[in-house]
mmCIF file of C-alpha atoms in Angstrom:
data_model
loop_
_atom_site.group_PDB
_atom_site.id
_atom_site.type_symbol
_atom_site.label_atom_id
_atom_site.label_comp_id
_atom_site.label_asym_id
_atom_site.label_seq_id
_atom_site.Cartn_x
_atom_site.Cartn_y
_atom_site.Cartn_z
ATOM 1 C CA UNK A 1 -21.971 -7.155 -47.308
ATOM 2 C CA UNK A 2 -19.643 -10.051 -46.494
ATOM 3 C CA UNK A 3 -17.329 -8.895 -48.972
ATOM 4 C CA UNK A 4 -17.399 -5.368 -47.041
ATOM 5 C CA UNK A 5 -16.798 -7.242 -43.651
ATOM 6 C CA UNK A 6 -13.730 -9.014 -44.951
ATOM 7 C CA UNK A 7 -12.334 -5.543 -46.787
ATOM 8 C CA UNK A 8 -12.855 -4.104 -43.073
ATOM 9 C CA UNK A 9 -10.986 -7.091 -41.348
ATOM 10 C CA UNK A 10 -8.243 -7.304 -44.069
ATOM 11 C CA UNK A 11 -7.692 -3.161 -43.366
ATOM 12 C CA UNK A 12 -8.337 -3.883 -39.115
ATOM 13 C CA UNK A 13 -4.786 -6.491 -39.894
ATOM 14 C CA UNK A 14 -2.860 -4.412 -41.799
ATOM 15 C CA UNK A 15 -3.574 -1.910 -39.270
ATOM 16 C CA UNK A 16 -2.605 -4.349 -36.649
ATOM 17 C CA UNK A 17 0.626 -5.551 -38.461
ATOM 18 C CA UNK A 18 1.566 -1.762 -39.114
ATOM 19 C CA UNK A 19 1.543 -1.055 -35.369
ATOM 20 C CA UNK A 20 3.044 -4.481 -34.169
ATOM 21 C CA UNK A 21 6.035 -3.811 -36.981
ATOM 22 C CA UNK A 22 6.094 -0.286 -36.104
ATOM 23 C CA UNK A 23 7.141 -1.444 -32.451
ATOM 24 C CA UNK A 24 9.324 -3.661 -33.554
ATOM 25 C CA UNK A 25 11.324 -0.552 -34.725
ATOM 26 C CA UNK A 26 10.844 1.339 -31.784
ATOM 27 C CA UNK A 27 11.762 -1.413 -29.223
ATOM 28 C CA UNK A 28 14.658 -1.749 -31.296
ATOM 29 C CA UNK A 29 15.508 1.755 -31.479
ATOM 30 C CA UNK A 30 15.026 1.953 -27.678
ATOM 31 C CA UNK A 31 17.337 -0.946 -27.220
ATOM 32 C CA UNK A 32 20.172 0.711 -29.393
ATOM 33 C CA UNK A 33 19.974 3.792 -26.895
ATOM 34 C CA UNK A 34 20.045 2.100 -23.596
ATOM 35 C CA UNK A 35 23.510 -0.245 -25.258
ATOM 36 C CA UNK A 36 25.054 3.299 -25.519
ATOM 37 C CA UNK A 37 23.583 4.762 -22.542
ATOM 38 C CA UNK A 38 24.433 1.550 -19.958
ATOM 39 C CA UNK A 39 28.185 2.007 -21.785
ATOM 40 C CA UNK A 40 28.581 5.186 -20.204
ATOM 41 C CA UNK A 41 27.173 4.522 -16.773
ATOM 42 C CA UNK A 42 29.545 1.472 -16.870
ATOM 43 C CA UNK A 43 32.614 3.638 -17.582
ATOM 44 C CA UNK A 44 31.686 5.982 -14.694
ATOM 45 C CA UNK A 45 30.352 8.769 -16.449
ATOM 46 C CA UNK A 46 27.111 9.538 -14.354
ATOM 47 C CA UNK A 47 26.577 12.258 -14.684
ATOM 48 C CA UNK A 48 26.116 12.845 -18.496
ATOM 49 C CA UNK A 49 24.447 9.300 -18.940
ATOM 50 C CA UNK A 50 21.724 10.983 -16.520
ATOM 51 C CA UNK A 51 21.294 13.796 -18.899
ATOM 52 C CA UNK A 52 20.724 11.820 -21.412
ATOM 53 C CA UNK A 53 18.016 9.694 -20.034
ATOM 54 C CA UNK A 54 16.261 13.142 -18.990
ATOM 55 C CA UNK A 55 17.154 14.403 -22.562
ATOM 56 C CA UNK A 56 15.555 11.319 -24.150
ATOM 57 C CA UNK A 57 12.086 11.264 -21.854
ATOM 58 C CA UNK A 58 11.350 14.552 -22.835
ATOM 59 C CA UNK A 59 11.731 13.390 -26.472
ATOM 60 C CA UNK A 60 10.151 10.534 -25.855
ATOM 61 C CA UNK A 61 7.529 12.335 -24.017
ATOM 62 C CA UNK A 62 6.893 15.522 -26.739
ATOM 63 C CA UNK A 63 6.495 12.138 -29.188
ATOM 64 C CA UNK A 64 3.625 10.567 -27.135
ATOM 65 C CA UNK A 65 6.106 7.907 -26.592
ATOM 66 C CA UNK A 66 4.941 6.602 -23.243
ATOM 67 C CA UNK A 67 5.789 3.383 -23.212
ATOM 68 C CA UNK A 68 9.251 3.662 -24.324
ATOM 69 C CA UNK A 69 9.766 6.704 -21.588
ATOM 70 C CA UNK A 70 8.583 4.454 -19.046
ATOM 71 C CA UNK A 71 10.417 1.479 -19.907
ATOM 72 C CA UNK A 72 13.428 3.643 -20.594
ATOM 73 C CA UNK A 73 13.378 5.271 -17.020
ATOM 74 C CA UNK A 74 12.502 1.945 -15.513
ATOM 75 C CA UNK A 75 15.423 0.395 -16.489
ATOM 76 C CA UNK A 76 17.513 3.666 -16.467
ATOM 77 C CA UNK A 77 16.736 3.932 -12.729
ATOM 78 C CA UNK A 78 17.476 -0.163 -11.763
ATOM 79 C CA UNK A 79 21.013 0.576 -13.335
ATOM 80 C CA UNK A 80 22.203 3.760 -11.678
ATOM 81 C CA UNK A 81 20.641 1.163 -7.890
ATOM 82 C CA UNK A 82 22.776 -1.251 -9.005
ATOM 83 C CA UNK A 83 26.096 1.513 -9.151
ATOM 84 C CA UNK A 84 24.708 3.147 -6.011
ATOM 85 C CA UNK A 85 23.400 6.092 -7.610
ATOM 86 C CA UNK A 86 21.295 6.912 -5.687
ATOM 87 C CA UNK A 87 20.050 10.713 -5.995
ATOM 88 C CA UNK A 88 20.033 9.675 -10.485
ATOM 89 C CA UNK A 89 18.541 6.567 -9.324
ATOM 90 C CA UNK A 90 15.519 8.567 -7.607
ATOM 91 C CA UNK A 91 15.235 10.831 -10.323
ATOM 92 C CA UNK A 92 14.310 8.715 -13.000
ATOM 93 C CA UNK A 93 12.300 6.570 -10.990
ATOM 94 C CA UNK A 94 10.524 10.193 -10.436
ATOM 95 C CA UNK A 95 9.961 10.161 -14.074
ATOM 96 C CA UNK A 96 8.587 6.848 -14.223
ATOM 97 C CA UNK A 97 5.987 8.442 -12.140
ATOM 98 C CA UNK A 98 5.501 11.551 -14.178
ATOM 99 C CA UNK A 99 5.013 9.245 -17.593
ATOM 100 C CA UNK A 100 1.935 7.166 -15.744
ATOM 101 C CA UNK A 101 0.617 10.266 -14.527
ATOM 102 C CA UNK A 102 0.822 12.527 -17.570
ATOM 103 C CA UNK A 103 -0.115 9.513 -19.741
ATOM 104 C CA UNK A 104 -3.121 8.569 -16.881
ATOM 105 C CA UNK A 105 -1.640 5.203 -16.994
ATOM 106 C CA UNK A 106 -4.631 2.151 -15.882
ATOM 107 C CA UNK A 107 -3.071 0.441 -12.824
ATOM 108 C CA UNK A 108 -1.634 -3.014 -13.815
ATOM 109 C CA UNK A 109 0.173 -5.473 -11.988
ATOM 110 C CA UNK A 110 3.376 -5.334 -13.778
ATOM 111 C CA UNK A 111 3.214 -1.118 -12.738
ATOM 112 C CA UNK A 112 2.736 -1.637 -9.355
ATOM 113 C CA UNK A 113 5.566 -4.103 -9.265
ATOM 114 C CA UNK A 114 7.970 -1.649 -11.004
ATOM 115 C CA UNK A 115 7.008 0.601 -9.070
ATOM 116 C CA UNK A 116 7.591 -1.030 -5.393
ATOM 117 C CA UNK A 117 11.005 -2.431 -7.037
ATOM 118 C CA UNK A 118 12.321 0.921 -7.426
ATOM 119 C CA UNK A 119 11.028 1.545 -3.492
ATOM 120 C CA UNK A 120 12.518 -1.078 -2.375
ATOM 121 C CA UNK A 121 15.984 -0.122 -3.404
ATOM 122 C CA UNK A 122 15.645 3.601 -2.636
ATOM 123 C CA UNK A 123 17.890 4.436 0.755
ATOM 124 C CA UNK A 124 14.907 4.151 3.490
ATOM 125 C CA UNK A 125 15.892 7.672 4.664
ATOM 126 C CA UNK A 126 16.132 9.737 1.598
ATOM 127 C CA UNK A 127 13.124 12.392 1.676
ATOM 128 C CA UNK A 128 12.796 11.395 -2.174
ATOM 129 C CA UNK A 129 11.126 7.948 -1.010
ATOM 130 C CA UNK A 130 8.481 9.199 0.453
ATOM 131 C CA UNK A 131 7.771 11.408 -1.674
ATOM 132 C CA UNK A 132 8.193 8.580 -4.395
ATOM 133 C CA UNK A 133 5.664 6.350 -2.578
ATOM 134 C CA UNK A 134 2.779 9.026 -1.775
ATOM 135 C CA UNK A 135 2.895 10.209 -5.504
ATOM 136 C CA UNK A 136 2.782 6.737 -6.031
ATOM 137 C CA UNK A 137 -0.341 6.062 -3.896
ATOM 138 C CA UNK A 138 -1.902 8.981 -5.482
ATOM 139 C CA UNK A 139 -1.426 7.664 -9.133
ATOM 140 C CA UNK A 140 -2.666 4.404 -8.126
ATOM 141 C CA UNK A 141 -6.524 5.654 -7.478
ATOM 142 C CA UNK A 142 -6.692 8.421 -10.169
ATOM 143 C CA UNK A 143 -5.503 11.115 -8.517
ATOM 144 C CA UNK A 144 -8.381 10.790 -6.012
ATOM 145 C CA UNK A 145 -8.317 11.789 -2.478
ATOM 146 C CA UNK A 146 -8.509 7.951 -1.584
ATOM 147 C CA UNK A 147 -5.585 6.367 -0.085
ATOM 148 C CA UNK A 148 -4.207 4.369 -2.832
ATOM 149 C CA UNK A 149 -4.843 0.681 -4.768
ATOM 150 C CA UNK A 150 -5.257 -1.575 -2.166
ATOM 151 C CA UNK A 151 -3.124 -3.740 -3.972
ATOM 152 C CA UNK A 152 0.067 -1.199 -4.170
ATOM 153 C CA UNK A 153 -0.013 -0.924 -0.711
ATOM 154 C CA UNK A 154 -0.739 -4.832 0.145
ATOM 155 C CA UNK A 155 2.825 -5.020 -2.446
ATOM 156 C CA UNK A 156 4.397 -1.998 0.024
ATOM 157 C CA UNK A 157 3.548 -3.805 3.317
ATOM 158 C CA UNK A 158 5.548 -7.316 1.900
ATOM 159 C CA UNK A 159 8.716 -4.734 0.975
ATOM 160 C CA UNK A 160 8.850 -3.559 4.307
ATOM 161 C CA UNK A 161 8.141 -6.798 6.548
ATOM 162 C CA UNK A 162 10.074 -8.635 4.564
ATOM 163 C CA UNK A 163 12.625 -6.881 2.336
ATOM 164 C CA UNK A 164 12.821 -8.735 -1.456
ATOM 165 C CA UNK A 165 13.647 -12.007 -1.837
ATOM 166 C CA UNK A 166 16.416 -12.986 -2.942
ATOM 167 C CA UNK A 167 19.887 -11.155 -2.649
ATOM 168 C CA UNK A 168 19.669 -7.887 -1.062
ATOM 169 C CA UNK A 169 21.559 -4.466 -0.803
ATOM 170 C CA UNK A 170 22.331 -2.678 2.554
ATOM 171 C CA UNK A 171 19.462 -0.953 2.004
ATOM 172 C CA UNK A 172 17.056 -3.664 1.195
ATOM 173 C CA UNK A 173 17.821 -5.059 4.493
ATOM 174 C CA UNK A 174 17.446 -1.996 5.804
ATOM 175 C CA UNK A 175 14.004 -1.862 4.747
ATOM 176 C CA UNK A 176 12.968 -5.203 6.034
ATOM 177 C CA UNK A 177 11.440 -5.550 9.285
ATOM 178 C CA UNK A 178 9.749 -2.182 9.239
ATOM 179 C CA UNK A 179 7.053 -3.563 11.483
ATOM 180 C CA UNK A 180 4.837 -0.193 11.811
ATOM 181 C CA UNK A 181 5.092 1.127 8.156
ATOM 182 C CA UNK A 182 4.142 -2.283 7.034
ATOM 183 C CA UNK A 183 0.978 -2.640 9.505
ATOM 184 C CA UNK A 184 0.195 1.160 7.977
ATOM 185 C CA UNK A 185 0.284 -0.333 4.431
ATOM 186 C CA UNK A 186 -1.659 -3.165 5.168
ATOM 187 C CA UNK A 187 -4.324 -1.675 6.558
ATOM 188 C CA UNK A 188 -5.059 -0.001 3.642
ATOM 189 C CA UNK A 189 -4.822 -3.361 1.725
ATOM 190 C CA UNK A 190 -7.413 -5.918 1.504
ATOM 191 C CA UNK A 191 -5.099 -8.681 3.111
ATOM 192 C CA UNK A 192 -5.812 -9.235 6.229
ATOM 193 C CA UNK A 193 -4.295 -13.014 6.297
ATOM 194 C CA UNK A 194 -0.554 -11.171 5.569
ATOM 195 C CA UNK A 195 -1.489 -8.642 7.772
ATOM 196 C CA UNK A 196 -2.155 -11.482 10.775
ATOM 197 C CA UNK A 197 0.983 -13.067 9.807
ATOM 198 C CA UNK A 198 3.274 -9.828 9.938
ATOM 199 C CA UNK A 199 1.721 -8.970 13.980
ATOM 200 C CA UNK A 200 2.649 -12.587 14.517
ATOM 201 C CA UNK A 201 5.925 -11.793 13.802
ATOM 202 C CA UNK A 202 6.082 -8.078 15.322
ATOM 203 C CA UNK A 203 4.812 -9.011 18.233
ATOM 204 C CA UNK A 204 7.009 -12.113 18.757
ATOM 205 C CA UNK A 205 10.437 -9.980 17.565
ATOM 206 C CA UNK A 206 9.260 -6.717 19.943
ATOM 207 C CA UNK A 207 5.941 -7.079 21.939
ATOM 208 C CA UNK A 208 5.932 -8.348 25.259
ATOM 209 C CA UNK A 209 4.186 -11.628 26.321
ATOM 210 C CA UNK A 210 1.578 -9.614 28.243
ATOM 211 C CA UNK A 211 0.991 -7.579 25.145
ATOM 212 C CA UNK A 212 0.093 -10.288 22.866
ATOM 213 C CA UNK A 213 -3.546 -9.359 22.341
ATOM 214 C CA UNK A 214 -2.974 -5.710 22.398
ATOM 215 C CA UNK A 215 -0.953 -6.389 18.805
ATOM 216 C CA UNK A 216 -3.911 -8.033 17.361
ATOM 217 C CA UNK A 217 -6.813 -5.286 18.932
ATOM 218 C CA UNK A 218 -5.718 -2.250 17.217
ATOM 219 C CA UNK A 219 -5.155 -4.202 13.923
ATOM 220 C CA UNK A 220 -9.594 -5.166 14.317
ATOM 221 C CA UNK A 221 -10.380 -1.498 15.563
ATOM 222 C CA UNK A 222 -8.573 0.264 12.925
ATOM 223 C CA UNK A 223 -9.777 -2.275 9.899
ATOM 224 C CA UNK A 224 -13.449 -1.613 11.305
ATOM 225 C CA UNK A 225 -13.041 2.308 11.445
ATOM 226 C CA UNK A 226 -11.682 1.695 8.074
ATOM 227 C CA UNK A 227 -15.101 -0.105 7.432
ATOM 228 C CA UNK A 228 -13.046 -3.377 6.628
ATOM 229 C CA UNK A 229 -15.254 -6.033 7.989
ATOM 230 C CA UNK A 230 -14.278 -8.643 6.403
ATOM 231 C CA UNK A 231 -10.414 -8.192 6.795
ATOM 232 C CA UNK A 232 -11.003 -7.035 10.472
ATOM 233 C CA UNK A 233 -12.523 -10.707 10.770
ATOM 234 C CA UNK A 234 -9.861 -12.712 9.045
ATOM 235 C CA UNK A 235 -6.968 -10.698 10.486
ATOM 236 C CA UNK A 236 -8.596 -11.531 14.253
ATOM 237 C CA UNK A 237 -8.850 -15.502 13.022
ATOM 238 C CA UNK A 238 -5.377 -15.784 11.578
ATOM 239 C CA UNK A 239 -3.788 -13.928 14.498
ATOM 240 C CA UNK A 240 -5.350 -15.594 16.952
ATOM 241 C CA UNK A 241 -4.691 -19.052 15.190
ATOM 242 C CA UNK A 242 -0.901 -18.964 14.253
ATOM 243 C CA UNK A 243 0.047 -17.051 17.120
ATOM 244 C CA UNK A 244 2.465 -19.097 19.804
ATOM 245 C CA UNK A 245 1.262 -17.652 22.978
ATOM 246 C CA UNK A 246 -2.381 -17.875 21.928
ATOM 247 C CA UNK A 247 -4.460 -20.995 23.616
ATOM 248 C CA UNK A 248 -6.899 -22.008 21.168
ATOM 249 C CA UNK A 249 -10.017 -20.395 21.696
ATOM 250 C CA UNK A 250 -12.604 -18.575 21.237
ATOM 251 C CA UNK A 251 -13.346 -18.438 24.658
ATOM 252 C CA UNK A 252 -9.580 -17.182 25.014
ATOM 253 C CA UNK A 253 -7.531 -17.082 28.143
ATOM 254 C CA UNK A 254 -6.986 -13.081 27.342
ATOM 255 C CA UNK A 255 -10.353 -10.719 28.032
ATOM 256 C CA UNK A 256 -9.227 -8.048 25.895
ATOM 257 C CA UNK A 257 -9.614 -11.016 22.721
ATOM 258 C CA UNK A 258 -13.187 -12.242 24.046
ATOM 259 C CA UNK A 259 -14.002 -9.207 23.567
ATOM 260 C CA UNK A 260 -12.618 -8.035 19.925
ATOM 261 C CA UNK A 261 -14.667 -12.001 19.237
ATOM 262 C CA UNK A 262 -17.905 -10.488 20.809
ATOM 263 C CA UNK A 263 -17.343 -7.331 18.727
ATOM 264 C CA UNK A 264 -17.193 -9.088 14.992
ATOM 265 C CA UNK A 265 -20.254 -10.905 16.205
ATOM 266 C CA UNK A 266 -22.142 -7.738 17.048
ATOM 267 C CA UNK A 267 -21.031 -6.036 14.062
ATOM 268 C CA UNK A 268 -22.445 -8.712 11.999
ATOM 269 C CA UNK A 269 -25.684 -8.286 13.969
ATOM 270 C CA UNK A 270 -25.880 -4.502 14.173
ATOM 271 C CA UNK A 271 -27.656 -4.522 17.378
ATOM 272 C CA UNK A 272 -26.724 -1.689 19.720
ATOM 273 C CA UNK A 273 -27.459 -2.775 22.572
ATOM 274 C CA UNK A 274 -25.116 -5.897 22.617
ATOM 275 C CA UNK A 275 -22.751 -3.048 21.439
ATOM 276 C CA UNK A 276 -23.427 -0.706 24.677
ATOM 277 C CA UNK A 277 -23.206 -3.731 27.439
ATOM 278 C CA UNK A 278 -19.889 -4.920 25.862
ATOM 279 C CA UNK A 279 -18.021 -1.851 25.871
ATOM 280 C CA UNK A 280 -19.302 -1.505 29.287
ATOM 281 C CA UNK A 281 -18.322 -5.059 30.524
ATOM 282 C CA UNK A 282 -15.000 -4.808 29.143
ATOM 283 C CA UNK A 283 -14.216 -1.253 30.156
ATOM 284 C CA UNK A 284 -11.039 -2.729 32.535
ATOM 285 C CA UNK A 285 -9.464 -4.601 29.208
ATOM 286 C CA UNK A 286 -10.461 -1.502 27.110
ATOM 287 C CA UNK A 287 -8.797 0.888 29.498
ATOM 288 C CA UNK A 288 -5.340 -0.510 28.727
ATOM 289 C CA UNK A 289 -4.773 1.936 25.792
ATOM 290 C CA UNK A 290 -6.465 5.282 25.397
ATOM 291 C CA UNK A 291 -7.224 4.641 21.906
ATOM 292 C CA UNK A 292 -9.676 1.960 22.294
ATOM 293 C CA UNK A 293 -12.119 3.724 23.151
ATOM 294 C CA UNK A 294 -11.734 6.292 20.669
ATOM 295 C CA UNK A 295 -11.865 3.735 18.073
ATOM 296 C CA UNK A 296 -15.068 2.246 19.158
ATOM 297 C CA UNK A 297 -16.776 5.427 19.377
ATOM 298 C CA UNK A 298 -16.257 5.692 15.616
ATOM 299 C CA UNK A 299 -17.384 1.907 15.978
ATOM 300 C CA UNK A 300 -20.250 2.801 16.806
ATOM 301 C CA UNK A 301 -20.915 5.336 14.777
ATOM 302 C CA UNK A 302 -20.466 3.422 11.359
ATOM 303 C CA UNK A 303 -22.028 0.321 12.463
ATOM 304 C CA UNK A 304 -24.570 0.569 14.955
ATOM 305 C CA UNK A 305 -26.247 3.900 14.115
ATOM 306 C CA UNK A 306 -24.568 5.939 17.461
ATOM 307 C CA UNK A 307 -24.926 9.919 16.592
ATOM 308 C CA UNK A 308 -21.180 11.256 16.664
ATOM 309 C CA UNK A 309 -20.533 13.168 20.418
ATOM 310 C CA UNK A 310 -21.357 16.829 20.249
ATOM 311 C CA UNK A 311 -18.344 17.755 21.672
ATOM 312 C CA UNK A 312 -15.671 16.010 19.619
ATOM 313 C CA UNK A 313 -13.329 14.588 21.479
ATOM 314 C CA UNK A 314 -10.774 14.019 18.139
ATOM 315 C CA UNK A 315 -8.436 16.767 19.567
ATOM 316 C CA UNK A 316 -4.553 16.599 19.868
ATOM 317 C CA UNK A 317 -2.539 13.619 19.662
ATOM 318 C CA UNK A 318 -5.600 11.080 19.436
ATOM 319 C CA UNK A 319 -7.591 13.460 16.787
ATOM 320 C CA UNK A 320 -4.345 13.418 14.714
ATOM 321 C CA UNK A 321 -3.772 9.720 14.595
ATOM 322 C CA UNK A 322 -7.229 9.333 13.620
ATOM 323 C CA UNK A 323 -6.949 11.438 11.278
ATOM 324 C CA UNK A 324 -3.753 9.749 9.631
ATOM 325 C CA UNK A 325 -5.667 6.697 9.410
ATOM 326 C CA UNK A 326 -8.561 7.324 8.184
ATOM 327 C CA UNK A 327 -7.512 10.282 5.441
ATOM 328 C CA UNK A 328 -10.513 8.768 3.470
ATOM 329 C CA UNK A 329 -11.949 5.611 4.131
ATOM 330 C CA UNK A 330 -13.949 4.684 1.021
ATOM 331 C CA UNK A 331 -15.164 1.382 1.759
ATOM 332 C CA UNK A 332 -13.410 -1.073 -0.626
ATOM 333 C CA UNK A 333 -15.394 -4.014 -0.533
ATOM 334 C CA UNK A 334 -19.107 -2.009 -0.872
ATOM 335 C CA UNK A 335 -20.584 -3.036 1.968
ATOM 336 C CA UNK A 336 -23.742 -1.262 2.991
ATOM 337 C CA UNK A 337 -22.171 2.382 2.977
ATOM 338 C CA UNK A 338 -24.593 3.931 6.049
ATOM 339 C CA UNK A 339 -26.691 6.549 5.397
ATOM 340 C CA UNK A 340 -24.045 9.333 5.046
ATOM 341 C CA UNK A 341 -21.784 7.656 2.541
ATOM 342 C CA UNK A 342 -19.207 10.890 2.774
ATOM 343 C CA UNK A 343 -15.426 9.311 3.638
ATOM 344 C CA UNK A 344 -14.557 9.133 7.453
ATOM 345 C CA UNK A 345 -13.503 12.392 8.069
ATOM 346 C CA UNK A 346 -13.198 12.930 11.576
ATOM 347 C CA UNK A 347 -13.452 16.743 13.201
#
């Protein structure tokens, strides 16, 4: 029997040393192609070198290669960025995409930051971008309806607050300080301490003084719609901490932030009735944007046990920007999903 085991580890190396070997060629073979094909793009001839990288990933691709097409249109697509090629640039990193979907890639961190590389150097206002980034998202969870890998979009929201580090293109730059796409992408990202940090920011380099708990309140309401508890709480603490024009509380100097404090503590608690008496004592801070209230009926809904209103009042403008928040809202950390554990989907 032990001889058997040994016979079966002996064959499990050679097998091993057979594939690693068998790489080896391939990586070098790969390498040999990309000499000739960054040759070409260095002489100025575009245009062919692109139809060879789209020749060679359908090789690769009809061989089961998927590593090597990825790698090759990786690296294919940094080098036509770096000549400003943009619209061969976007293509390939297309085809990145269509090797990880065809191949039904597992997310890994090295992906998703290949992936958010070659977003970060696409021109912010080329349609290809975002259609690169929601076929990204889509990868990221399987194909799912969900929203996308909390951690893709946690890596998309530090892109567009903050651009790459480093030295940066026109574009890059261009891309930093994208205040409202990067508070969309964080959302949808478990980080609610970089989330704090980027309305910090926002709200210093656009909001007014008057405004600075308004930044802050829709950042809570949204993560709790989203079900988010715990990044609803942190984002509220980190904000309300590291902000400038924020007197240490809680109790704080602004109502509207007593009241977001009050909230996390009744959510926590679940008891409606603390719910009902403070969104009726805080009705004049609440009134200052329509949405509030919106928000909390959905609140109250997830949280507190409050049947939905009969006659929905998710029409028009307000219906649709609920509705492009919460396109699912599978609850990422598995809290207690209430009774009805469908997605928010709101009429």
């Amino acid at each position: 029997r032990s001889g058997g085991a040994s016979r079966q580890t002996g064959t499990m190396m050679s097998e091993q040393e057979a594939l690693k070997s068998s790489s080896a060629r391939n990586r070098g073979g790969v390498q040999r192609v990309e000499g000739k094909l960054r040759a070409s793009v260095e002489r100025g001839d575009y245009y062919e070198a692109h139809q060879m990288y789209r020749t060679l990933f359908f090789r690769y691709m009809s061989q089961s290669k998927h590593a090597e097409a990825r790698e090759l249109m990786y690296n294919g697509a940094l080098l036509f960025f770096s000549y400003n090629q943009q619209n061969s640039a976007a293509d390939l990193s297309m085809l990145v995409l269509e090797v990880l979907e065809k191949s039904e890639a597992k997310v890994e961190e090295d992906i998703l930051e290949n992936l958010v590389k070659m977003f970060s150097l696409m021109d912010p206002n080329s349609p290809e971008r975002v259609v690169f980034v929601s076929r990204a998202l889509k990868w990221s969870t399987g194909g799912s309806g969900k929203l996308g890998h909390p951690r893709l979009h946690q890596l998309l929201a530090v892109i567009l607050w903050k651009g790459t580090s480093g030295s940066c293109t026109q574009e890059q730059s261009q891309l930093q300080q994208n205040y409202s796409e990067s508070r969309y992408h964080f959302l949808h990202s478990s980080d609610g301490e970089g989330c704090a940090q980027m309305l910090v920011e926002y709200s210093a380099a656009r909001g007014f003084r008057a405004e600075v708990d308004m930044f802050v309140a829709q950042a809570v309401l949204q993560f709790l719609c989203l079900k988010n508890k715990s990044s609803a709480l942190v984002v509220f603490t980190t904000y309300t901490q590291k902000h400038p024009s924020i007197e240490k509380g809680p109790p704080f100097v602004q109502p509207l932030l007593n009241f977001l404090w009050f909230l996390l503590l009744a959510v926590e608690g679940g008891k409606l009735a603390v719910f009902t008496v403070l969104c009726e004592q805080y009705q004049p801070s609440l009134k200052r944007d329509p949405m509030y209230n919106e928000y909390l009926d959905r609140i109250g809904q997830l949280f507190f046990g409050v049947p939905p209103k009969q006659s929905s009042s998710y029409g028009g403008l307000l219906g649709n920007l609920l509705n492009s928040l919460m396109g699912s809202g599978e609850d990422e950390e598995g809290e207690e999903a209430h009774e009805d554990s469908s997605p928010i989907e709101l009429d």
